[in-house]
Amino acid sequence: MLLTILYLVLLMFNGVSFLTDSTRYINYRALLTLLILLYASRGLEISGFLNAIAIRIISRWGIAYRTIIIVLVTELFASMIIMNDAVLFIYIPLILSISRISKYDKALLVVLAVSAANIGSSLTPFGNPQNLIIWIHYRLGIDAFIKGMLLYFLISAGILIAYTVFILKRSGCRKIIKPALPRIRINIFLASFSFLVFILVVLGNYIRMLLLVALIFSVLGYILIDKNILLRTDYVLLLIFMLMFIDFGYLGSQLRIPAYLSKCQLVAVSVVVSFIISNVPATIFFLKSVSNWLPLAIGVNLGGLGVLTGSLANIIGVRLSGIGIRDFHRYSIPLFISVFVIVIALCPLFFN
Amino acid sequence: MGNPLPNPDQAIFNYEAVKQAIDTVKKALPFLVPGPPLIHRDPGGKVHVDIPLMYNGFAIDRIHYDPVAGHPSPKGRPVSVVISKLVNRSIIDRMAQVLNETSVIEAGEYRDPEKVWIIPLAWNNLIIAHVKVSSDGKHIIPDEALTLEISRRTL
């Protein structure tokens, strides 16, 4: 709604020509990649593959604070491959079940799960939409992207685990319960097909035609395997991204970031802008005026932690779990401050 | 003439599997959590609220919720009411409480076309949800369409 209002305001100021001019801000390749990744992520989500892993972990380790850490570690890895929002649809209900059994604070576990999805997804180009946009816009290789983000990922993941251990131990170690969890039927074929689509998208970065092949292949495949994946994909989300590209692409071209800002200052500025307008719009806003991708990528990923508005994943976590906004911030802000302080303190190391 | 050959499906039908299916649902029950309310508004301004029942990241059924009474409505009786304010958080909290008081009915229905057992869940003498279990009674069968609907609506 706000994006539409902003679009109409921009249209009023720029005249009818904006209708056609504005389309040049849209990155169609990013949208196409996002669409295919949405299909593949939903396919993996519905296949039950990750759920089966989670069930095995709980059945083997029981429910105790170490299980929560193992679950978070698997979530960190899962969100490197699957879009972070799809990961949350699996992990939030799981973490709510753990909270129900263990009596650990629901809001705390939800914040940990959301943060794990945000942090895990920061490492790879396809973990979240802001990384995807940066990866495509700056024409980076997958290896270059991962190499650039590795230190940030290691620091933030380390802090998340340390924070989890500290806060769970402080809230008292609960009795270990070892439930015999019933299994969910896994659709191996759907999981394998979705992995294949995912590999095609990755290769599509090197051979452009493969992206179109991946689209046709995924659409035909999901029609045959489970057409619900195609029918129930949120196409409005693509429209929202299109409007984001137009609105914030235009604003970014008008309000350029001063060139004298250092890389570390740029990290801090992108954190603040992410807090205000969320990290995907912030990414689009900075694309035109920032020549170095790494401070932007670190800033917008860091900006996704902490404040609810920082990332779509935070909003999904709160909506799925029904926790209060104040409860969310009670646990997310201390985690954000810890990561922010250390990232800023070690900032020069990222750009050596 | 001898007895006709039994239908192959009936020949392998395992009546004992229902006990296993009931046991599977009993084991899953402590792990069931309410998902985000699915709120449908009709043009007349009436509201109909369904709560997805989630197991380990999957929706397994939807529970009709009566927002005026503040508790579930039995299966087969969706409630449409005019209501000024709905607070998702309160509904989820209330449903979490309801699930603590929910029990598994020790009987199952078999749906041959899908080859699944249907095990009912009861709250306060009302059947509020069904859990689908595989014909061998070992695996919970998720509602994939509902799971995808939740993803779409939450985004």
Coordinates of C-alpha atoms in Angstrom, one line a residue:
Chain A
M1 CA 0.0 0.0 0.0
L2 CA 2.7 2.5 1.0
L3 CA 4.7 1.5 -2.0
T4 CA 1.7 2.3 -4.3
I5 CA 1.2 5.6 -2.6
L6 CA 4.9 6.5 -3.0
Y7 CA 4.6 5.5 -6.7
L8 CA 1.6 7.7 -7.2
V9 CA 3.4 10.6 -5.4
L10 CA 6.4 10.1 -7.7
L11 CA 4.1 10.0 -10.7
M12 CA 2.5 13.3 -9.7
F13 CA 5.9 15.0 -9.4
N14 CA 7.4 13.5 -12.6
G15 CA 4.4 13.5 -14.9
V16 CA 3.0 10.8 -17.2
S17 CA 6.5 10.1 -18.7
F18 CA 7.4 8.4 -15.3
L19 CA 5.1 5.5 -16.2
T20 CA 7.5 4.4 -18.9
D21 CA 10.7 5.9 -17.6
S22 CA 10.4 4.2 -14.3
T23 CA 10.5 0.7 -15.7
R24 CA 14.2 1.1 -16.3
Y25 CA 14.8 0.8 -12.6
I26 CA 13.4 -2.7 -12.6
N27 CA 15.9 -5.5 -12.5
Y28 CA 14.0 -8.1 -14.5
R29 CA 16.8 -10.7 -14.1
A30 CA 16.6 -10.4 -10.3
L31 CA 12.8 -10.7 -10.4
L32 CA 13.1 -13.8 -12.6
T33 CA 15.7 -15.4 -10.3
L34 CA 13.6 -14.5 -7.3
L35 CA 10.5 -16.2 -8.9
I36 CA 12.4 -19.4 -9.6
L37 CA 13.9 -19.4 -6.2
L38 CA 10.5 -18.9 -4.6
Y39 CA 9.3 -22.0 -6.5
A40 CA 12.4 -24.1 -5.4
S41 CA 12.2 -22.9 -1.8
R42 CA 8.5 -23.7 -1.6
G43 CA 9.2 -27.1 -3.2
L44 CA 11.9 -27.9 -0.6
E45 CA 9.6 -26.6 2.2
I46 CA 6.7 -28.8 1.1
S47 CA 8.9 -31.9 0.5
G48 CA 9.3 -32.3 4.2
F49 CA 13.1 -32.8 3.8
L50 CA 14.1 -30.2 6.5
N51 CA 11.3 -31.2 8.8
A52 CA 12.6 -34.8 8.7
I53 CA 16.0 -33.5 9.8
A54 CA 14.5 -31.5 12.6
I55 CA 12.5 -34.5 13.8
R56 CA 15.6 -36.6 13.9
I57 CA 17.5 -34.0 15.9
I58 CA 14.8 -33.7 18.5
S59 CA 14.2 -37.5 18.7
R60 CA 18.0 -38.1 19.1
W61 CA 19.0 -35.2 21.5
G62 CA 15.8 -34.7 23.4
I63 CA 14.6 -31.2 24.3
A64 CA 17.2 -29.2 26.1
Y65 CA 19.2 -26.1 25.5
R66 CA 21.7 -28.0 23.4
T67 CA 19.0 -29.2 21.1
I68 CA 18.0 -25.6 20.5
I69 CA 21.6 -24.8 19.5
I70 CA 21.7 -27.7 17.1
V71 CA 18.4 -26.6 15.6
L72 CA 19.7 -23.1 15.2
V73 CA 22.9 -24.4 13.6
T74 CA 20.9 -26.4 11.1
E75 CA 18.8 -23.4 10.4
L76 CA 21.9 -21.3 9.8
F77 CA 22.9 -23.8 7.1
A78 CA 19.4 -24.2 5.7
S79 CA 19.0 -20.5 5.1
M80 CA 22.2 -20.3 3.1
I81 CA 20.5 -22.4 0.5
I82 CA 16.7 -21.8 0.9
M83 CA 15.3 -18.3 1.0
N84 CA 15.2 -17.2 4.6
D85 CA 11.4 -16.7 4.6
A86 CA 10.8 -20.3 3.5
V87 CA 13.1 -21.5 6.2
L88 CA 11.1 -19.6 8.8
F89 CA 7.9 -21.3 7.7
I90 CA 9.5 -24.6 8.8
Y91 CA 11.5 -23.5 11.8
I92 CA 9.1 -21.1 13.6
P93 CA 6.4 -23.8 14.1
L94 CA 9.1 -26.2 15.2
I95 CA 10.6 -23.8 17.7
L96 CA 7.0 -23.1 19.0
S97 CA 6.6 -26.8 19.6
I98 CA 9.9 -26.9 21.5
S99 CA 8.8 -23.9 23.5
R100 CA 5.5 -25.7 24.3
I101 CA 7.3 -28.7 25.6
S102 CA 10.2 -27.1 27.3
K103 CA 8.5 -24.0 28.6
Y104 CA 11.3 -21.8 27.3
D105 CA 10.0 -18.3 26.6
K106 CA 8.3 -18.4 23.2
A107 CA 9.4 -14.9 22.2
L108 CA 13.0 -15.7 23.0
L109 CA 13.1 -18.8 20.8
V110 CA 11.3 -17.0 18.0
V111 CA 13.8 -14.2 18.0
L112 CA 16.7 -16.7 18.0
A113 CA 15.1 -18.6 15.0
V114 CA 14.5 -15.4 13.1
S115 CA 18.0 -14.2 13.7
A116 CA 19.5 -17.5 12.6
A117 CA 17.5 -17.3 9.4
N118 CA 18.8 -13.7 8.8
I119 CA 22.4 -14.5 9.7
G120 CA 22.6 -17.8 7.8
S121 CA 21.1 -16.2 4.7
S122 CA 23.7 -13.4 4.7
L123 CA 26.4 -15.7 3.5
T124 CA 25.1 -16.7 0.1
P125 CA 23.7 -14.7 -2.9
F126 CA 20.4 -16.7 -2.8
G127 CA 19.8 -16.7 1.0
N128 CA 17.7 -13.6 0.9
P129 CA 16.4 -11.0 -1.6
Q130 CA 18.8 -8.2 -0.8
N131 CA 21.8 -10.5 -1.4
L132 CA 20.2 -11.7 -4.7
I133 CA 19.8 -8.1 -5.9
I134 CA 23.4 -7.2 -4.9
W135 CA 24.8 -10.3 -6.5
I136 CA 23.0 -9.7 -9.8
H137 CA 23.5 -5.9 -9.8
Y138 CA 27.3 -6.0 -9.2
R139 CA 27.7 -9.1 -11.4
L140 CA 29.6 -11.0 -8.7
G141 CA 30.6 -14.6 -8.8
I142 CA 29.2 -16.9 -6.1
D143 CA 32.7 -17.5 -4.7
A144 CA 33.5 -13.8 -4.5
F145 CA 30.2 -13.1 -2.7
I146 CA 30.7 -15.8 -0.2
K147 CA 34.3 -14.9 0.4
G148 CA 33.3 -11.3 1.0
M149 CA 30.6 -12.1 3.5
L150 CA 32.3 -15.0 5.3
L151 CA 33.9 -12.9 8.1
Y152 CA 30.6 -11.1 8.8
F153 CA 28.8 -14.4 8.8
L154 CA 31.3 -16.1 11.2
I155 CA 31.2 -13.2 13.6
S156 CA 27.4 -12.8 13.7
A157 CA 26.8 -16.6 13.8
G158 CA 29.3 -16.9 16.7
I159 CA 27.6 -14.1 18.6
L160 CA 24.2 -15.7 18.0
I161 CA 25.4 -19.0 19.4
A162 CA 27.1 -17.4 22.4
Y163 CA 24.0 -15.2 23.0
T164 CA 21.8 -18.4 22.8
V165 CA 24.0 -20.3 25.3
F166 CA 24.2 -17.4 27.7
I167 CA 20.5 -16.5 27.7
L168 CA 19.2 -20.1 27.8
K169 CA 21.6 -21.1 30.6
R170 CA 20.5 -18.0 32.5
S171 CA 16.9 -18.9 32.2
G172 CA 17.6 -22.3 33.8
C173 CA 18.5 -25.7 32.2
R174 CA 15.2 -27.6 31.7
K175 CA 14.9 -31.3 32.2
I176 CA 15.8 -33.2 29.1
I177 CA 12.7 -34.7 27.5
K178 CA 13.2 -37.3 24.7
P179 CA 10.0 -37.5 22.7
A180 CA 9.4 -40.2 20.2
L181 CA 8.3 -37.8 17.5
P182 CA 6.1 -39.3 14.7
R183 CA 7.6 -38.7 11.3
I184 CA 6.2 -36.8 8.4
R185 CA 6.0 -38.4 4.9
I186 CA 8.9 -37.0 2.8
N187 CA 8.4 -36.3 -0.9
I188 CA 11.9 -37.3 -2.0
F189 CA 11.1 -36.6 -5.7
L190 CA 9.9 -33.1 -4.9
A191 CA 13.0 -32.4 -2.8
S192 CA 15.4 -33.7 -5.5
F193 CA 13.6 -31.8 -8.2
S194 CA 13.7 -28.6 -6.2
F195 CA 17.4 -29.0 -5.6
L196 CA 17.9 -29.5 -9.3
V197 CA 16.0 -26.2 -10.0
F198 CA 18.1 -24.5 -7.5
I199 CA 21.3 -25.8 -9.2
L200 CA 20.0 -24.5 -12.5
V201 CA 19.5 -21.0 -11.0
V202 CA 23.1 -21.0 -9.6
L203 CA 24.4 -22.1 -13.1
G204 CA 22.2 -19.4 -14.6
N205 CA 24.5 -16.9 -13.1
Y206 CA 27.2 -18.1 -15.5
I207 CA 25.2 -19.1 -18.5
R208 CA 22.3 -16.7 -18.9
M209 CA 20.2 -18.9 -21.1
L210 CA 20.0 -21.4 -18.2
L211 CA 17.8 -19.0 -16.2
L212 CA 15.1 -19.2 -18.8
V213 CA 15.6 -23.0 -19.0
A214 CA 15.3 -23.1 -15.2
L215 CA 12.0 -21.2 -15.4
I216 CA 10.5 -23.5 -18.1
F217 CA 11.8 -26.6 -16.4
S218 CA 10.5 -25.6 -13.0
V219 CA 7.1 -24.6 -14.3
L220 CA 6.6 -27.8 -16.2
G221 CA 8.1 -29.9 -13.4
Y222 CA 5.9 -28.5 -10.7
I223 CA 2.8 -28.8 -12.9
L224 CA 3.5 -32.5 -13.0
I225 CA 4.7 -33.0 -9.4
D226 CA 2.6 -30.6 -7.3
K227 CA 0.9 -27.7 -9.1
N228 CA -0.1 -26.2 -5.7
I229 CA 3.5 -24.8 -5.6
L230 CA 2.7 -22.8 -8.7
L231 CA -0.8 -21.9 -7.8
R232 CA -0.1 -20.8 -4.3
T233 CA 3.1 -18.9 -4.9
D234 CA 2.8 -15.3 -3.8
Y235 CA 3.0 -13.4 -7.1
V236 CA 1.9 -10.2 -5.4
L237 CA 5.4 -10.4 -3.7
L238 CA 6.9 -10.0 -7.2
L239 CA 4.7 -7.0 -7.8
I240 CA 5.8 -5.5 -4.5
F241 CA 9.5 -6.0 -5.5
M242 CA 8.8 -4.4 -8.8
L243 CA 7.4 -1.3 -7.1
M244 CA 10.3 -1.3 -4.7
F245 CA 12.7 -1.3 -7.7
I246 CA 10.8 1.7 -9.2
D247 CA 10.2 3.7 -6.0
F248 CA 13.6 3.2 -4.3
G249 CA 15.6 3.0 -7.5
Y250 CA 14.3 6.4 -8.5
L251 CA 14.8 7.9 -5.0
G252 CA 18.3 6.4 -4.9
S253 CA 19.2 8.0 -8.2
Q254 CA 18.0 11.4 -6.9
L255 CA 19.4 11.3 -3.4
R256 CA 22.9 10.0 -3.8
I257 CA 25.1 9.0 -0.9
P258 CA 28.1 11.4 -0.4
A259 CA 31.2 9.9 -1.9
Y260 CA 33.4 10.9 1.1
L261 CA 31.7 8.3 3.4
S262 CA 34.2 5.6 4.4
K263 CA 33.2 1.9 4.0
C264 CA 32.6 1.5 7.7
Q265 CA 30.4 4.6 7.7
L266 CA 28.5 3.2 4.8
V267 CA 27.9 0.0 6.8
A268 CA 26.4 2.2 9.6
V269 CA 24.3 4.3 7.2
S270 CA 22.8 1.2 5.5
V271 CA 22.0 -0.2 8.9
V272 CA 20.0 2.9 9.8
V273 CA 18.3 3.1 6.5
S274 CA 17.3 -0.6 6.7
F275 CA 15.8 0.1 10.1
I276 CA 13.7 2.8 8.6
I277 CA 12.6 1.4 5.3
S278 CA 13.5 -2.3 5.6
N279 CA 16.6 -3.9 4.2
V280 CA 15.4 -4.8 0.6
P281 CA 14.2 -1.2 -0.2
A282 CA 17.4 0.0 1.4
T283 CA 19.5 -2.2 -0.9
I284 CA 17.7 -0.9 -4.0
F285 CA 18.0 2.7 -2.7
F286 CA 21.8 2.4 -2.4
L287 CA 22.5 0.4 -5.6
K288 CA 23.1 3.5 -7.9
S289 CA 25.3 5.5 -5.6
V290 CA 27.4 2.8 -3.9
S291 CA 30.2 1.4 -6.0
N292 CA 31.5 -1.1 -3.5
W293 CA 29.1 -3.9 -2.8
L294 CA 30.5 -5.3 0.4
P295 CA 29.8 -2.5 2.9
L296 CA 26.3 -2.4 1.5
A297 CA 25.8 -6.1 1.8
I298 CA 27.1 -6.1 5.4
G299 CA 25.0 -3.1 6.3
V300 CA 21.7 -4.3 5.0
N301 CA 22.1 -7.8 6.4
L302 CA 23.1 -6.3 9.8
G303 CA 20.1 -3.9 9.5
G304 CA 17.9 -6.9 9.2
L305 CA 18.7 -7.9 12.8
G306 CA 17.3 -5.9 15.7
V307 CA 14.3 -3.9 14.6
L308 CA 11.1 -5.5 13.4
T309 CA 10.9 -3.3 10.3
G310 CA 14.5 -4.2 9.4
S311 CA 13.6 -7.3 7.4
L312 CA 10.6 -9.1 6.0
A313 CA 11.8 -12.2 7.9
N314 CA 11.3 -10.5 11.3
I315 CA 7.7 -9.7 10.3
I316 CA 7.1 -13.2 9.2
G317 CA 8.4 -14.5 12.5
V318 CA 6.2 -12.3 14.5
R319 CA 3.1 -13.1 12.4
L320 CA 3.6 -16.8 12.4
S321 CA 4.2 -17.0 16.2
G322 CA 1.9 -14.3 17.4
I323 CA 4.5 -12.9 19.8
G324 CA 4.2 -9.2 20.7
I325 CA 6.4 -6.5 19.1
R326 CA 7.8 -5.5 22.5
D327 CA 8.7 -9.1 23.3
F328 CA 10.4 -9.3 20.0
H329 CA 12.6 -6.3 20.6
R330 CA 13.3 -7.4 24.2
Y331 CA 15.5 -10.1 22.8
S332 CA 16.4 -8.8 19.4
I333 CA 17.9 -5.5 20.4
P334 CA 20.6 -6.9 22.7
L335 CA 21.6 -9.4 20.0
F336 CA 21.8 -6.6 17.4
I337 CA 23.8 -4.3 19.6
S338 CA 26.3 -7.1 20.3
V339 CA 26.8 -7.9 16.6
F340 CA 26.8 -4.2 15.6
V341 CA 29.5 -3.2 18.2
I342 CA 31.8 -6.0 17.2
V343 CA 31.3 -5.6 13.4
I344 CA 32.0 -1.8 13.7
A345 CA 35.0 -2.4 16.0
L346 CA 36.4 -4.9 13.5
C347 CA 35.2 -3.1 10.4
P348 CA 38.6 -2.4 8.7
L349 CA 39.2 -6.2 8.7
F350 CA 36.3 -6.8 6.4
F351 CA 37.7 -4.6 3.6
N352 CA 41.4 -5.6 3.7
Chain B
M1 CA -17.7 -72.8 -7.4
G2 CA -15.1 -71.7 -4.7
N3 CA -15.1 -68.4 -3.0
P4 CA -14.2 -65.4 -5.2
L5 CA -10.7 -64.0 -4.8
P6 CA -10.6 -61.1 -2.4
N7 CA -10.0 -57.6 -3.7
P8 CA -6.2 -57.1 -3.5
D9 CA -6.6 -53.9 -1.5
Q10 CA -8.9 -55.5 1.0
A11 CA -6.6 -58.5 1.2
I12 CA -3.7 -56.4 2.6
F13 CA -5.8 -54.1 4.7
N14 CA -4.4 -54.0 8.2
Y15 CA -7.1 -53.4 10.8
E16 CA -4.4 -53.2 13.5
A17 CA -2.9 -50.2 11.9
V18 CA -5.5 -47.9 13.4
K19 CA -4.1 -48.5 16.8
Q20 CA -0.7 -47.5 15.5
A21 CA -2.3 -44.4 13.8
I22 CA -3.9 -43.4 17.1
D23 CA -0.6 -43.8 18.9
T24 CA 1.2 -41.7 16.3
V25 CA -1.3 -38.9 16.8
K26 CA -1.0 -39.1 20.6
K27 CA 2.8 -38.8 20.3
A28 CA 2.4 -35.8 18.0
L29 CA -0.2 -34.0 20.1
P30 CA 2.2 -32.3 22.5
F31 CA 4.0 -30.8 19.5
L32 CA 0.9 -29.4 17.8
V33 CA 0.8 -25.6 17.8
P34 CA -1.6 -23.1 16.4
G35 CA -0.5 -21.3 13.2
P36 CA -1.4 -17.7 12.2
P37 CA -5.2 -17.1 12.0
L38 CA -6.6 -17.2 8.5
I39 CA -9.2 -14.5 8.4
H40 CA -11.7 -14.5 5.5
R41 CA -14.0 -11.5 5.1
D42 CA -17.1 -11.7 3.0
P43 CA -18.6 -8.8 1.2
G44 CA -21.3 -8.4 3.8
G45 CA -18.7 -7.6 6.4
K46 CA -18.9 -10.9 8.2
V47 CA -15.6 -12.6 9.3
H48 CA -14.7 -16.2 9.3
V49 CA -11.6 -17.3 11.2
D50 CA -9.7 -20.6 10.7
I51 CA -6.7 -21.5 12.8
P52 CA -4.2 -23.9 11.1
L53 CA -3.0 -26.7 13.2
M54 CA 0.7 -27.0 12.7
Y55 CA 3.0 -30.0 13.3
N56 CA 6.7 -29.6 12.8
G57 CA 6.4 -26.9 10.2
F58 CA 3.4 -28.4 8.3
A59 CA -0.2 -27.5 8.5
I60 CA -2.2 -30.7 9.2
D61 CA -5.8 -29.3 9.4
R62 CA -7.7 -26.1 10.0
I63 CA -9.8 -25.4 13.1
H64 CA -12.9 -23.2 12.8
Y65 CA -12.7 -20.5 15.4
D66 CA -15.7 -18.6 17.0
P67 CA -14.3 -15.1 17.6
V68 CA -17.3 -14.1 19.7
A69 CA -17.3 -17.1 22.0
G70 CA -13.5 -17.1 22.0
H71 CA -13.1 -20.9 21.4
P72 CA -13.1 -23.4 18.5
S73 CA -16.2 -24.3 16.7
P74 CA -16.8 -28.0 15.9
K75 CA -15.8 -29.3 12.5
G76 CA -18.5 -28.7 9.9
R77 CA -19.6 -25.5 11.6
P78 CA -17.6 -22.5 10.4
V79 CA -18.6 -19.4 12.2
S80 CA -19.3 -16.1 10.2
V81 CA -19.8 -13.1 12.5
V82 CA -19.6 -9.4 12.3
I83 CA -16.9 -8.3 14.7
S84 CA -15.1 -5.0 15.0
K85 CA -11.7 -6.1 16.2
L86 CA -9.7 -9.3 16.0
V87 CA -6.3 -9.6 17.7
N88 CA -4.3 -12.3 16.2
R89 CA -2.0 -12.6 19.2
S90 CA -5.0 -13.3 21.6
I91 CA -6.4 -15.8 19.2
I92 CA -3.1 -17.7 19.0
D93 CA -2.7 -17.6 22.8
R94 CA -6.3 -18.9 23.3
M95 CA -5.7 -21.7 20.8
A96 CA -2.5 -22.7 22.5
Q97 CA -4.5 -23.0 25.7
V98 CA -7.2 -25.0 23.8
L99 CA -4.6 -27.4 22.4
N100 CA -3.4 -28.2 26.0
E101 CA -6.9 -29.4 26.7
T102 CA -7.3 -31.3 23.4
S103 CA -7.4 -35.1 23.3
V104 CA -7.1 -37.8 20.7
I105 CA -10.3 -39.8 20.1
E106 CA -9.4 -43.5 20.1
A107 CA -11.0 -44.4 16.9
G108 CA -10.3 -43.8 13.2
E109 CA -12.0 -43.5 9.9
Y110 CA -10.3 -44.9 6.8
R111 CA -10.3 -43.0 3.5
D112 CA -9.7 -45.5 0.8
P113 CA -9.1 -43.1 -2.1
E114 CA -6.2 -41.4 -0.2
K115 CA -5.2 -44.6 1.7
V116 CA -5.1 -42.7 5.0
W117 CA -6.5 -43.0 8.5
I118 CA -8.3 -40.0 9.9
I119 CA -7.9 -39.6 13.6
P120 CA -10.2 -37.0 15.2
L121 CA -9.0 -34.5 17.9
A122 CA -11.6 -33.4 20.5
W123 CA -11.8 -30.4 22.7
N124 CA -14.7 -30.1 25.2
N125 CA -16.7 -32.9 23.6
L126 CA -16.4 -31.3 20.2
I127 CA -14.4 -32.7 17.3
I128 CA -12.3 -29.8 16.2
A129 CA -9.8 -31.3 13.8
H130 CA -8.7 -34.4 11.9
V131 CA -5.2 -35.7 11.7
K132 CA -4.3 -37.7 8.6
V133 CA -2.0 -40.7 9.1
S134 CA -0.6 -43.1 6.5
S135 CA -2.3 -46.4 6.1
D136 CA 0.4 -48.2 8.1
G137 CA -0.3 -45.8 10.9
K138 CA 3.3 -44.5 11.1
H139 CA 3.5 -41.2 9.3
I140 CA 1.6 -37.9 9.7
I141 CA 0.3 -36.7 6.4
P142 CA 0.5 -32.9 6.1
D143 CA -2.0 -30.7 4.3
E144 CA 0.4 -29.3 1.7
A145 CA -2.2 -26.9 0.1
L146 CA -2.9 -25.4 3.5
T147 CA 0.8 -25.1 4.3
L148 CA 1.4 -23.2 1.1
E149 CA -1.7 -21.0 1.8
I150 CA -0.2 -20.0 5.2
S151 CA 3.1 -19.1 3.5
R152 CA 1.3 -17.0 1.0
R153 CA -1.0 -15.2 3.4
T154 CA 1.8 -14.5 6.0
L155 CA 4.0 -12.9 3.3

